[in-house]
XYZ file of C-alpha atoms in Angstrom:
668
model
C -12.093 32.792 32.293
C -10.868 35.720 30.797
C -8.097 33.665 29.246
C -10.752 31.500 27.788
C -12.936 34.046 27.060
C -10.538 35.560 24.899
C -9.508 32.909 22.985
C -13.171 31.991 21.194
C -12.764 35.878 20.194
C -9.567 34.319 18.786
C -10.793 31.499 17.552
C -14.318 32.716 16.083
C -12.427 36.012 14.573
C -9.961 33.410 12.647
C -12.595 31.042 11.720
C -11.467 30.971 8.413
C -7.749 30.297 8.655
C -8.394 27.591 11.770
C -11.211 26.063 9.630
C -8.641 23.286 7.882
C -6.557 22.974 11.028
C -10.352 22.449 12.839
C -11.268 19.307 10.268
C -7.540 17.825 10.010
C -6.902 17.450 13.640
C -10.833 15.932 13.167
C -10.068 13.595 10.969
C -7.508 12.826 12.578
C -9.269 12.207 16.343
C -12.407 10.773 13.351
C -10.275 7.697 12.533
C -8.229 7.058 15.815
C -12.255 6.808 17.842
C -12.807 5.105 14.847
C -9.791 2.569 15.293
C -10.042 2.521 18.971
C -13.969 1.279 18.564
C -12.889 -1.466 16.455
C -9.820 -2.796 19.114
C -12.343 -2.449 21.511
C -15.632 -4.541 19.766
C -15.126 -8.070 21.236
C -18.271 -9.259 18.585
C -16.467 -8.645 15.293
C -13.268 -9.657 17.519
C -14.645 -12.626 18.120
C -15.730 -13.649 15.047
C -12.333 -12.596 13.000
C -9.117 -13.407 15.260
C -10.194 -17.029 16.692
C -5.622 -16.596 18.054
C -5.293 -12.990 19.331
C -3.503 -12.395 16.477
C -5.680 -9.201 15.561
C -5.902 -8.045 19.071
C -2.075 -8.560 19.341
C -1.301 -6.751 15.425
C -4.405 -3.383 17.242
C -1.853 -3.102 20.229
C 0.906 -2.123 18.122
C -1.057 -0.330 15.804
C -2.727 1.436 18.399
C 1.012 2.746 19.661
C 2.274 4.049 16.539
C -1.534 5.209 15.716
C -0.511 7.448 18.781
C 2.749 8.564 18.262
C 1.680 9.643 14.917
C -1.140 11.503 16.233
C 1.250 13.210 17.973
C 3.489 14.299 15.691
C 0.969 15.471 13.383
C -1.016 17.852 16.120
C 2.428 18.834 17.114
C 3.820 19.985 14.246
C 0.144 21.977 13.200
C 0.378 23.732 16.527
C 4.017 24.598 16.232
C 2.894 25.873 12.155
C 0.180 28.311 14.185
C 1.972 29.288 16.763
C 4.240 30.644 13.835
C 1.759 32.018 12.483
C 1.320 33.949 15.718
C 4.108 35.014 17.393
C 3.861 38.805 15.882
C 1.044 38.649 17.500
C 2.517 37.508 20.625
C 5.015 40.041 21.020
C 2.830 42.995 20.867
C 0.844 40.605 23.864
C 3.851 40.662 25.264
C 4.870 44.906 24.537
C 0.996 45.214 26.780
C 2.304 43.590 29.136
C 1.014 39.646 29.598
C 3.275 38.056 31.283
C 4.499 34.662 29.422
C 2.716 32.423 30.907
C -1.227 34.562 31.015
C -0.055 34.298 27.303
C 0.424 30.356 27.749
C -2.941 29.714 29.544
C -4.564 31.630 26.051
C -2.841 29.398 23.379
C -3.300 26.650 25.977
C -7.144 27.045 26.329
C -7.164 27.884 22.611
C -6.004 24.458 22.114
C -8.966 22.861 24.621
C -11.170 24.519 22.406
C -10.121 23.466 19.463
C -9.639 20.029 20.424
C -12.514 19.831 21.989
C -14.326 20.826 19.251
C -12.491 17.774 17.191
C -13.819 15.624 20.000
C -17.302 16.466 19.390
C -16.887 15.470 15.715
C -15.088 13.449 15.798
C -16.612 11.149 18.837
C -19.814 11.098 15.533
C -17.636 10.669 12.736
C -15.704 7.861 13.655
C -19.063 6.514 15.510
C -20.455 6.363 11.774
C -16.715 4.990 10.355
C -16.831 2.026 13.276
C -20.211 0.797 12.486
C -19.145 2.126 7.979
C -16.683 -0.454 8.739
C -18.689 -3.466 11.030
C -21.185 -3.633 8.249
C -18.562 -4.238 4.857
C -16.685 -6.271 7.498
C -19.026 -8.611 8.170
C -20.992 -8.016 4.247
C -17.246 -8.740 2.934
C -15.971 -12.101 4.423
C -19.987 -12.932 5.289
C -20.603 -13.217 8.566
C -23.315 -13.575 10.828
C -23.299 -10.913 13.369
C -26.339 -8.457 15.716
C -25.959 -5.465 15.665
C -28.134 -4.915 18.774
C -24.833 -5.947 20.282
C -22.842 -3.250 19.173
C -23.723 0.266 20.652
C -23.468 3.340 17.792
C -21.369 4.849 20.496
C -19.004 2.423 22.770
C -18.323 3.963 25.596
C -14.879 2.646 26.799
C -13.270 4.045 23.514
C -14.835 7.771 24.400
C -12.927 7.511 27.733
C -9.376 6.135 25.877
C -9.987 8.872 23.251
C -10.749 11.502 26.006
C -7.745 10.723 27.765
C -5.164 11.304 24.771
C -6.711 14.086 22.883
C -6.538 15.895 27.340
C -2.203 13.829 27.686
C -1.798 16.036 23.613
C -3.885 18.907 25.030
C -0.696 18.274 27.668
C 1.876 18.321 25.737
C 1.777 20.997 23.253
C 0.773 23.120 26.913
C 4.643 21.731 27.225
C 5.853 22.403 23.645
C 4.270 26.206 24.115
C 5.969 26.872 27.925
C 8.926 25.520 25.787
C 8.842 27.727 23.649
C 7.376 31.016 25.250
C 10.089 30.613 27.733
C 12.928 30.514 25.425
C 12.652 32.588 22.931
C 12.887 35.949 24.317
C 10.520 39.544 23.344
C 12.333 40.201 19.980
C 12.737 36.644 18.999
C 8.873 36.839 18.931
C 8.694 39.715 16.944
C 11.320 38.518 14.257
C 10.750 34.013 14.671
C 8.430 34.830 10.990
C 11.573 35.228 9.164
C 14.195 32.896 11.270
C 12.203 29.633 11.493
C 14.239 27.137 9.650
C 18.157 28.059 10.234
C 19.159 27.964 6.923
C 21.483 24.876 4.674
C 23.935 25.759 2.608
C 24.020 24.518 -0.994
C 27.924 23.198 -2.466
C 28.205 20.970 -5.230
C 29.710 18.209 -3.308
C 27.579 17.834 -1.107
C 24.990 18.281 -4.195
C 26.591 15.615 -6.323
C 26.863 12.773 -3.540
C 22.530 13.750 -2.999
C 22.471 12.237 -5.781
C 24.545 9.335 -7.123
C 23.595 8.022 -3.170
C 20.325 7.801 -5.579
C 21.054 6.921 -8.046
C 23.004 3.902 -6.876
C 20.859 3.416 -4.665
C 17.442 2.923 -7.673
C 20.223 0.764 -9.238
C 20.761 -1.569 -6.087
C 16.670 -1.948 -6.117
C 16.564 -2.784 -9.790
C 19.743 -5.146 -9.635
C 16.640 -7.932 -7.961
C 15.059 -8.766 -11.709
C 19.032 -10.900 -12.761
C 17.231 -13.611 -9.617
C 20.040 -15.600 -7.549
C 22.508 -14.518 -9.808
C 21.911 -10.174 -8.008
C 22.951 -8.949 -4.455
C 20.469 -9.587 -3.033
C 20.713 -12.827 -3.398
C 25.238 -13.815 -2.674
C 24.937 -11.170 -0.393
C 21.893 -11.220 1.602
C 18.323 -9.672 1.494
C 18.593 -8.194 4.677
C 21.694 -6.560 5.054
C 21.604 -5.107 1.120
C 18.337 -4.068 2.062
C 18.918 -1.323 4.930
C 22.045 -0.726 3.476
C 19.914 0.474 -0.035
C 17.986 1.973 2.511
C 20.778 4.335 3.735
C 21.689 5.383 0.379
C 17.996 6.991 -0.421
C 17.397 8.337 2.535
C 20.651 10.919 2.546
C 20.625 10.839 -0.607
C 17.117 12.826 -0.535
C 18.069 14.405 1.736
C 21.273 15.700 0.403
C 19.383 15.791 -3.150
C 16.351 17.974 -1.236
C 19.018 20.113 0.185
C 21.856 20.804 -1.917
C 21.373 19.317 -5.441
C 17.582 20.986 -5.917
C 18.261 24.411 -4.661
C 22.447 24.209 -6.823
C 20.238 22.650 -10.128
C 18.129 26.294 -9.812
C 20.822 28.413 -9.051
C 23.207 27.266 -12.275
C 19.888 27.111 -14.029
C 19.592 31.288 -14.132
C 22.272 30.883 -15.655
C 20.918 30.653 -18.889
C 19.334 34.456 -19.179
C 17.507 34.627 -22.220
C 14.823 31.925 -19.901
C 15.680 33.219 -16.338
C 14.497 36.171 -17.240
C 10.592 35.778 -17.685
C 7.399 37.852 -15.637
C 7.191 34.529 -13.824
C 10.295 32.780 -13.182
C 12.687 35.471 -12.281
C 10.080 35.759 -9.193
C 9.375 31.933 -9.163
C 12.882 30.608 -9.109
C 14.853 32.999 -6.215
C 11.671 32.071 -4.178
C 12.040 28.736 -4.988
C 15.499 28.177 -4.380
C 15.309 30.793 -0.696
C 12.387 28.365 0.371
C 14.282 24.975 0.337
C 17.261 27.568 2.089
C 14.290 28.037 5.052
C 12.574 25.255 5.101
C 14.311 22.465 3.522
C 14.221 20.208 7.309
C 10.310 20.190 6.338
C 10.381 19.676 2.453
C 12.722 16.277 2.681
C 9.853 14.930 6.083
C 7.019 15.549 3.630
C 9.343 12.989 0.947
C 9.907 11.028 3.411
C 6.852 10.731 4.427
C 5.381 10.613 0.735
C 7.240 7.677 0.042
C 6.162 5.892 3.135
C 2.198 6.743 2.571
C 2.118 5.848 -1.128
C 4.156 2.538 -0.233
C 2.218 1.338 1.947
C -0.977 1.770 0.257
C 0.750 0.254 -2.572
C 2.511 -2.670 -0.739
C -0.793 -3.424 1.021
C -2.862 -3.042 -2.457
C -1.033 -5.671 -3.314
C -0.565 -7.672 -1.449
C -4.783 -8.015 -1.361
C -4.759 -8.271 -4.730
C -1.854 -10.927 -5.886
C -2.371 -13.987 -3.424
C -5.924 -13.472 -5.158
C -4.818 -13.367 -8.176
C -2.664 -16.618 -7.608
C -5.238 -18.569 -6.581
C -6.403 -19.160 -9.855
C -3.024 -21.261 -10.685
C -3.515 -23.082 -7.106
C -7.015 -23.406 -7.726
C -7.996 -23.263 -10.624
C -11.667 -25.487 -10.148
C -14.818 -24.775 -7.934
C -14.756 -27.373 -6.549
C -12.079 -30.205 -6.848
C -11.027 -33.823 -4.918
C -9.082 -37.202 -5.453
C -11.514 -40.194 -5.729
C -10.083 -42.268 -3.859
C -12.218 -45.042 -3.795
C -15.837 -45.908 -6.678
C -18.714 -44.908 -3.590
C -17.186 -41.636 -3.623
C -18.127 -40.062 -6.566
C -21.988 -40.915 -6.494
C -22.120 -39.513 -2.713
C -20.696 -36.688 -4.038
C -22.203 -35.912 -6.607
C -25.183 -36.278 -4.477
C -23.962 -33.533 -1.974
C -23.563 -31.203 -4.989
C -26.978 -32.349 -6.094
C -28.562 -30.769 -3.125
C -26.527 -27.167 -3.130
C -26.873 -26.879 -7.051
C -28.981 -24.443 -8.551
C -28.699 -25.574 -12.792
C -28.161 -28.264 -14.964
C -24.165 -26.262 -15.164
C -22.016 -28.581 -12.802
C -19.450 -30.283 -15.196
C -17.989 -33.778 -13.628
C -14.345 -34.734 -14.862
C -12.612 -37.099 -13.296
C -8.808 -37.206 -14.781
C -6.627 -40.570 -13.575
C -2.928 -39.020 -12.853
C -0.390 -41.814 -14.338
C 3.238 -41.069 -12.410
C 5.880 -41.772 -15.292
C 9.854 -41.437 -14.207
C 12.659 -40.056 -16.820
C 16.291 -41.301 -17.594
C 16.679 -36.893 -18.336
C 20.288 -36.315 -16.914
C 19.319 -33.051 -16.794
C 15.480 -32.498 -15.229
C 13.209 -29.638 -14.522
C 12.636 -28.005 -10.645
C 8.498 -29.151 -10.445
C 9.802 -33.214 -11.643
C 11.219 -33.348 -7.800
C 9.546 -30.168 -6.224
C 7.983 -31.321 -2.951
C 9.857 -34.785 -2.403
C 12.254 -35.944 -0.144
C 14.131 -35.300 -3.376
C 13.827 -31.216 -3.615
C 12.991 -29.151 -1.420
C 10.356 -30.832 1.448
C 9.351 -27.990 2.420
C 7.123 -26.674 -0.138
C 4.835 -29.005 0.035
C 3.458 -30.411 3.295
C 3.161 -33.891 2.400
C 5.916 -35.333 0.577
C 5.732 -36.869 -3.298
C 6.579 -39.459 -5.506
C 9.686 -38.049 -8.461
C 8.358 -38.730 -11.551
C 6.222 -36.277 -14.045
C 2.194 -36.300 -13.332
C 1.199 -37.094 -17.195
C -2.857 -36.209 -18.189
C -3.639 -36.334 -22.108
C -4.147 -33.681 -24.046
C -8.135 -33.819 -23.936
C -8.483 -33.695 -20.530
C -6.346 -31.347 -20.242
C -8.664 -29.516 -23.144
C -11.771 -30.537 -21.159
C -11.142 -29.300 -17.709
C -9.385 -25.680 -19.748
C -13.091 -26.009 -21.069
C -15.500 -26.795 -18.154
C -13.104 -23.816 -16.051
C -14.152 -21.087 -18.850
C -9.975 -20.677 -19.792
C -11.302 -21.466 -23.571
C -9.215 -19.035 -24.263
C -6.124 -20.525 -23.116
C -6.531 -23.244 -25.907
C -5.889 -20.906 -28.616
C -2.456 -20.953 -28.132
C -2.158 -25.130 -28.245
C -2.372 -26.985 -31.490
C -2.805 -31.513 -31.365
C -0.239 -33.184 -29.907
C 2.412 -35.426 -32.145
C 3.342 -38.983 -30.031
C 6.531 -37.682 -29.466
C 5.536 -33.778 -28.135
C 4.552 -33.036 -24.282
C 2.823 -29.312 -23.472
C 5.111 -28.881 -19.651
C 3.079 -26.712 -17.202
C 5.463 -24.974 -14.808
C 5.133 -24.024 -10.798
C 6.101 -20.423 -11.647
C 7.400 -18.921 -14.494
C 11.052 -19.335 -15.695
C 13.403 -17.463 -14.580
C 16.382 -18.371 -16.124
C 15.970 -21.569 -18.818
C 13.127 -22.269 -20.681
C 11.732 -26.112 -21.305
C 10.925 -25.671 -24.392
C 12.620 -27.393 -26.594
C 13.955 -29.822 -24.296
C 13.650 -33.591 -24.351
C 12.560 -35.689 -21.777
C 12.637 -40.007 -22.729
C 10.114 -41.388 -20.380
C 10.021 -44.546 -18.972
C 7.283 -47.084 -19.830
C 7.033 -50.871 -19.583
C 11.131 -49.906 -18.865
C 11.261 -48.458 -22.266
C 12.612 -45.336 -23.589
C 10.101 -43.071 -25.197
C 11.738 -39.345 -25.104
C 9.071 -36.874 -25.738
C 10.372 -32.988 -26.932
C 7.917 -30.257 -25.220
C 6.541 -28.399 -27.754
C 5.459 -25.766 -25.191
C 5.548 -24.693 -21.886
C 2.315 -23.010 -20.068
C 1.657 -22.056 -16.590
C -2.430 -22.461 -17.335
C -2.384 -25.344 -14.863
C -5.772 -27.638 -15.043
C -5.251 -29.258 -11.657
C -4.471 -27.438 -8.607
C -0.800 -28.063 -7.094
C -2.377 -30.128 -4.197
C -3.025 -32.505 -6.868
C -0.622 -32.587 -9.827
C 2.991 -30.935 -9.294
C 5.096 -31.628 -12.186
C 2.865 -31.648 -15.507
C 3.547 -33.851 -18.287
C 0.430 -33.537 -21.084
C 1.155 -36.005 -23.872
C -0.781 -37.154 -26.368
C -3.809 -39.094 -26.294
C -2.086 -42.239 -27.864
C 1.186 -42.456 -25.568
C -1.322 -41.831 -22.494
C -3.456 -44.571 -23.767
C 0.222 -46.304 -24.210
C 0.561 -45.434 -20.227
C -2.351 -46.614 -19.257
C -2.108 -49.466 -20.446
C 1.090 -50.721 -18.537
C 0.377 -48.331 -15.155
C -1.585 -48.146 -12.915
C -2.762 -44.645 -12.205
C -0.731 -42.145 -9.582
C -4.436 -40.422 -8.097
C -7.099 -39.579 -9.440
C -8.146 -36.327 -9.260
C -12.582 -35.026 -9.897
C -12.457 -31.189 -11.411
C -16.201 -30.260 -10.513
C -17.273 -26.098 -12.260
C -20.603 -24.594 -12.948
C -21.976 -21.191 -11.775
C -24.614 -22.572 -9.670
C -21.758 -23.629 -6.917
C -19.345 -20.585 -7.069
C -18.799 -19.417 -3.966
C -20.761 -21.528 -2.110
C -18.494 -22.379 1.125
C -21.615 -24.535 3.108
C -21.175 -27.223 0.009
C -17.237 -26.946 0.399
C -18.052 -27.825 4.243
C -20.083 -30.658 3.108
C -17.685 -32.203 1.847
C -14.700 -31.370 3.452
C -16.627 -33.019 6.548
C -17.383 -36.171 3.998
C -13.734 -36.351 3.180
C -12.950 -36.685 7.127
C -10.955 -33.348 5.684
C -8.680 -34.306 2.932
C -6.083 -31.310 1.736
C -6.305 -32.502 -1.744
C -10.178 -31.494 -1.356
C -9.427 -27.181 -3.191
C -11.583 -25.174 -4.028
C -11.185 -21.511 -5.367
C -13.238 -18.947 -4.053
C -13.645 -21.088 -1.111
C -9.543 -20.508 -1.212
C -9.761 -16.785 -2.470
C -12.578 -16.225 0.972
C -9.458 -17.805 3.210
C -7.730 -15.285 1.639
C -9.912 -12.751 2.193
C -10.525 -13.535 5.942
C -7.337 -13.561 6.765
C -5.871 -10.951 5.440
C -8.897 -8.788 5.296
C -8.447 -7.467 9.432
C -5.070 -7.472 8.559
C -4.867 -3.889 6.038
C -7.837 -2.949 7.660
C -5.688 -1.720 10.370
C -2.605 -0.405 8.846
C -5.759 1.552 6.458
C -6.036 3.475 9.547
C -2.462 4.423 9.313
C -2.463 5.242 5.436
C -5.633 7.214 6.539
C -3.850 9.235 8.660
C -0.622 9.954 6.450
C -2.626 11.340 3.246
C -4.429 14.293 5.872
C -0.878 15.246 7.678
C 0.568 14.748 3.922
C -1.998 17.109 2.844
C -1.977 18.944 5.696
C 1.771 19.808 6.214
C 1.681 21.301 2.780
C -1.199 23.460 2.859
C 0.875 24.729 5.928
C 3.569 25.129 5.077
C 2.638 26.459 1.011
C 0.196 29.407 3.420
C 2.732 29.961 6.139
C 5.256 31.183 2.303
C 2.320 33.054 0.731
C 2.007 35.289 3.978
C 5.435 35.411 5.179
C 5.860 36.840 1.536
C 2.694 38.983 1.568
C 4.838 41.996 1.064
C 5.921 41.127 -2.246
C 3.094 39.818 -4.679
C 1.708 43.581 -3.042
C 4.984 45.344 -4.729
C 4.193 43.027 -7.840
C 0.756 44.621 -8.315
C 2.422 47.870 -7.849
C 4.627 47.096 -10.974
C 1.807 46.203 -13.410
C 1.183 42.614 -12.916
C -1.571 41.377 -13.498
C -4.037 39.544 -10.933
C -3.760 36.603 -14.001
C 0.227 36.489 -13.616
C 0.493 36.536 -9.526
C -2.343 33.490 -10.015
C -0.061 32.128 -12.182
C 2.784 33.018 -10.338
C 1.406 31.101 -6.948
C 0.559 28.361 -9.070
C 4.132 27.967 -9.967
C 5.659 27.836 -6.194
C 2.518 25.696 -4.702
C 3.140 22.784 -7.294
C 6.248 23.188 -7.230
C 6.690 22.514 -3.355
C 3.592 19.832 -3.380
C 5.373 17.520 -6.775
C 9.167 17.035 -5.522
C 7.478 14.858 -2.326
C 4.941 13.343 -4.588
C 7.401 12.315 -7.243
C 9.568 11.573 -5.104
C 7.731 9.174 -2.959
C 6.372 8.502 -6.500
C 9.916 7.000 -7.079
C 10.123 5.207 -3.499
C 7.364 3.630 -3.788
C 8.007 1.635 -7.510
C 11.245 0.472 -6.074
C 10.355 -0.129 -2.644
C 7.627 -2.466 -4.510
C 9.701 -3.794 -7.077
C 11.628 -5.242 -5.026
C 9.006 -6.242 -2.402
C 7.181 -8.093 -4.923
C 10.391 -10.127 -6.491
C 12.082 -11.009 -3.236
C 9.178 -11.324 -0.677
C 6.071 -12.785 -2.985
C 5.962 -16.273 -4.295
C 6.390 -16.138 -8.495
C 3.717 -18.081 -9.892
C 1.947 -15.918 -12.161
C 3.475 -14.215 -15.256
C 4.251 -10.732 -15.088
C 2.046 -8.665 -16.838
C -0.322 -4.323 -16.308
C -2.915 -6.365 -14.398
C -0.974 -7.731 -11.730
C 0.072 -4.322 -11.414
C -3.005 -2.677 -11.712
C -4.169 -2.032 -7.611
C -0.552 -0.367 -7.161
C -1.727 2.640 -9.663
C -4.647 2.454 -8.858
C -3.177 2.888 -5.528
C -0.948 5.558 -6.671
C -4.082 7.768 -8.739
C -6.009 8.222 -5.032
C -2.641 9.439 -3.587
C -2.989 11.788 -7.021
C -5.480 12.361 -6.427
C -5.958 13.459 -2.296
C -2.767 15.576 -3.237
C -4.544 17.624 -6.290
C -7.504 18.610 -3.755
C -5.122 19.357 -1.663
C -3.348 21.896 -4.198
C -5.923 23.413 -4.757
C -7.425 24.447 -1.421
C -3.830 25.246 -1.192
C -3.893 27.534 -5.063
C -7.341 29.154 -3.960
C -6.242 29.960 -0.128
C -3.247 31.750 -1.445
C -4.607 33.861 -4.003
C -7.562 34.675 -1.586
C -5.018 35.887 0.725
C -2.689 37.955 -1.872
C -5.716 40.025 -4.457
C -7.755 40.351 -1.475
C -8.973 43.859 -1.427
């Protein structure tokens, strides 16, 4: 009981020092409890997971989450243990046994974790309620909130057991440290926390070359099928690139950076300034004594940025691609003459205005005698790659008239897409590509169309990605002049008849889509823009929500470790700053030195992580995502937002660090 009272007094007297630690572990436990509550929320899981996929993901991510929380709290405990080794040495000099000191440390961890547990349970329950509210609104679910308790008893018990396990792990870690260290080790531990790393020119150059080579191989994926990623194998090249960047980062930080700064000291004019003469040697010392921590932070930052960037791109890109996969609000095939009045009747039951347009397009299949034909000509058929389509289609171009093309685009609200086109002559056509050109461009190519056993050559004047009809109903779309289309229609029967329905009053109406699906017996040719978006969001939201828990923890851990590390370095060199003040350095200059030292150790993990994130996202986007949209800045907007969010969080932690360090050094 005496140790518990002493521990409480220590925490109370040093509350300003322990406040961020308490806050950070409270955030960690908040995230863990919210995740645990969500994974045990049977009402929500039944709504968003019918095949057990979400439950499996919850179990998998739960293991990563627990491992990460243990790692973070172990590191934080190690940090505070280092800050108090001199105090623990004094306890030992006063006659305290190591078992008594261990009891004191365990009591402090018990009180800290209990306080964090209480805060985490309260905030976690609110966070969980917010998640439930967000998902129900996003997916349009009907959930009885009275069935979801504010505090999930099972989640509280699991979180309490996990916190208790963490306290035991921290106690074992502290006991290992205490019984392994002598009295002199405790007193001098602050000055020898990490083994110093020597640096030489050879590993410095190797580290630089490894990083550049890894980035070069990542960029090689832009060459498409000619790159080593496709010729050698994606996973083998990916693993090789990962190892190059990993080892390159280790050598670059541990050897190249201090080597570059050491070399820069030869420039006397740049080195001998009132701030650089202090910051450069300090940077070299901290790199040598804390290289392991900085490497860990760099890899953690790279993981945080990459996961958040890839997650944002993976959610946004499929939604953006729906503009091509299903461009109309509703689209279906007409099988009989009775379908149109029946479909109109169903639409009128849900439509609240006169803005709904019905456009029927007759698509004619036309073959060509050209020796070289685009992949769209046979894609989805037995001649082409049958895996691209579940239902095989006949080979050939699927021809529609320019007038129908313009009418559909206008109905879909894509008037700007028409500005690039002009009316077609009989020997001209517009070719709709399935995906952006990766090699050959069909513009200028001539394809003889076989119409009534007569070859009529047409030349592609333009290629476009603005397809008017969904890929379920037309892939190799060829837009021909109205006169040529009339000639084709006189000599053939339509391959398919497609009805495109658009209008603001029917947008996002899932009940309407379900009624049409029932009438059409679940036809695979029934497509809908809003329906596909709802489908993608429904399938992806739970996955990204679960991964989001880990990303938030990454943010908390990275920022907190950077904060603790900088505070520790300033505390170790506080006497040096006292000497600078006696030498005449003003408070303003000392603050400038502190800001420069802090920004260096914040910028290295962020900039390295940003570079790794950019190249990893590029590889992911190019190799693992179906390319249906042209590369543009807009497509990377979610990635940019994820990076900006990370930068803002880093800046917040940086400002907190500088404020605390200045307060510590300049206090009277």
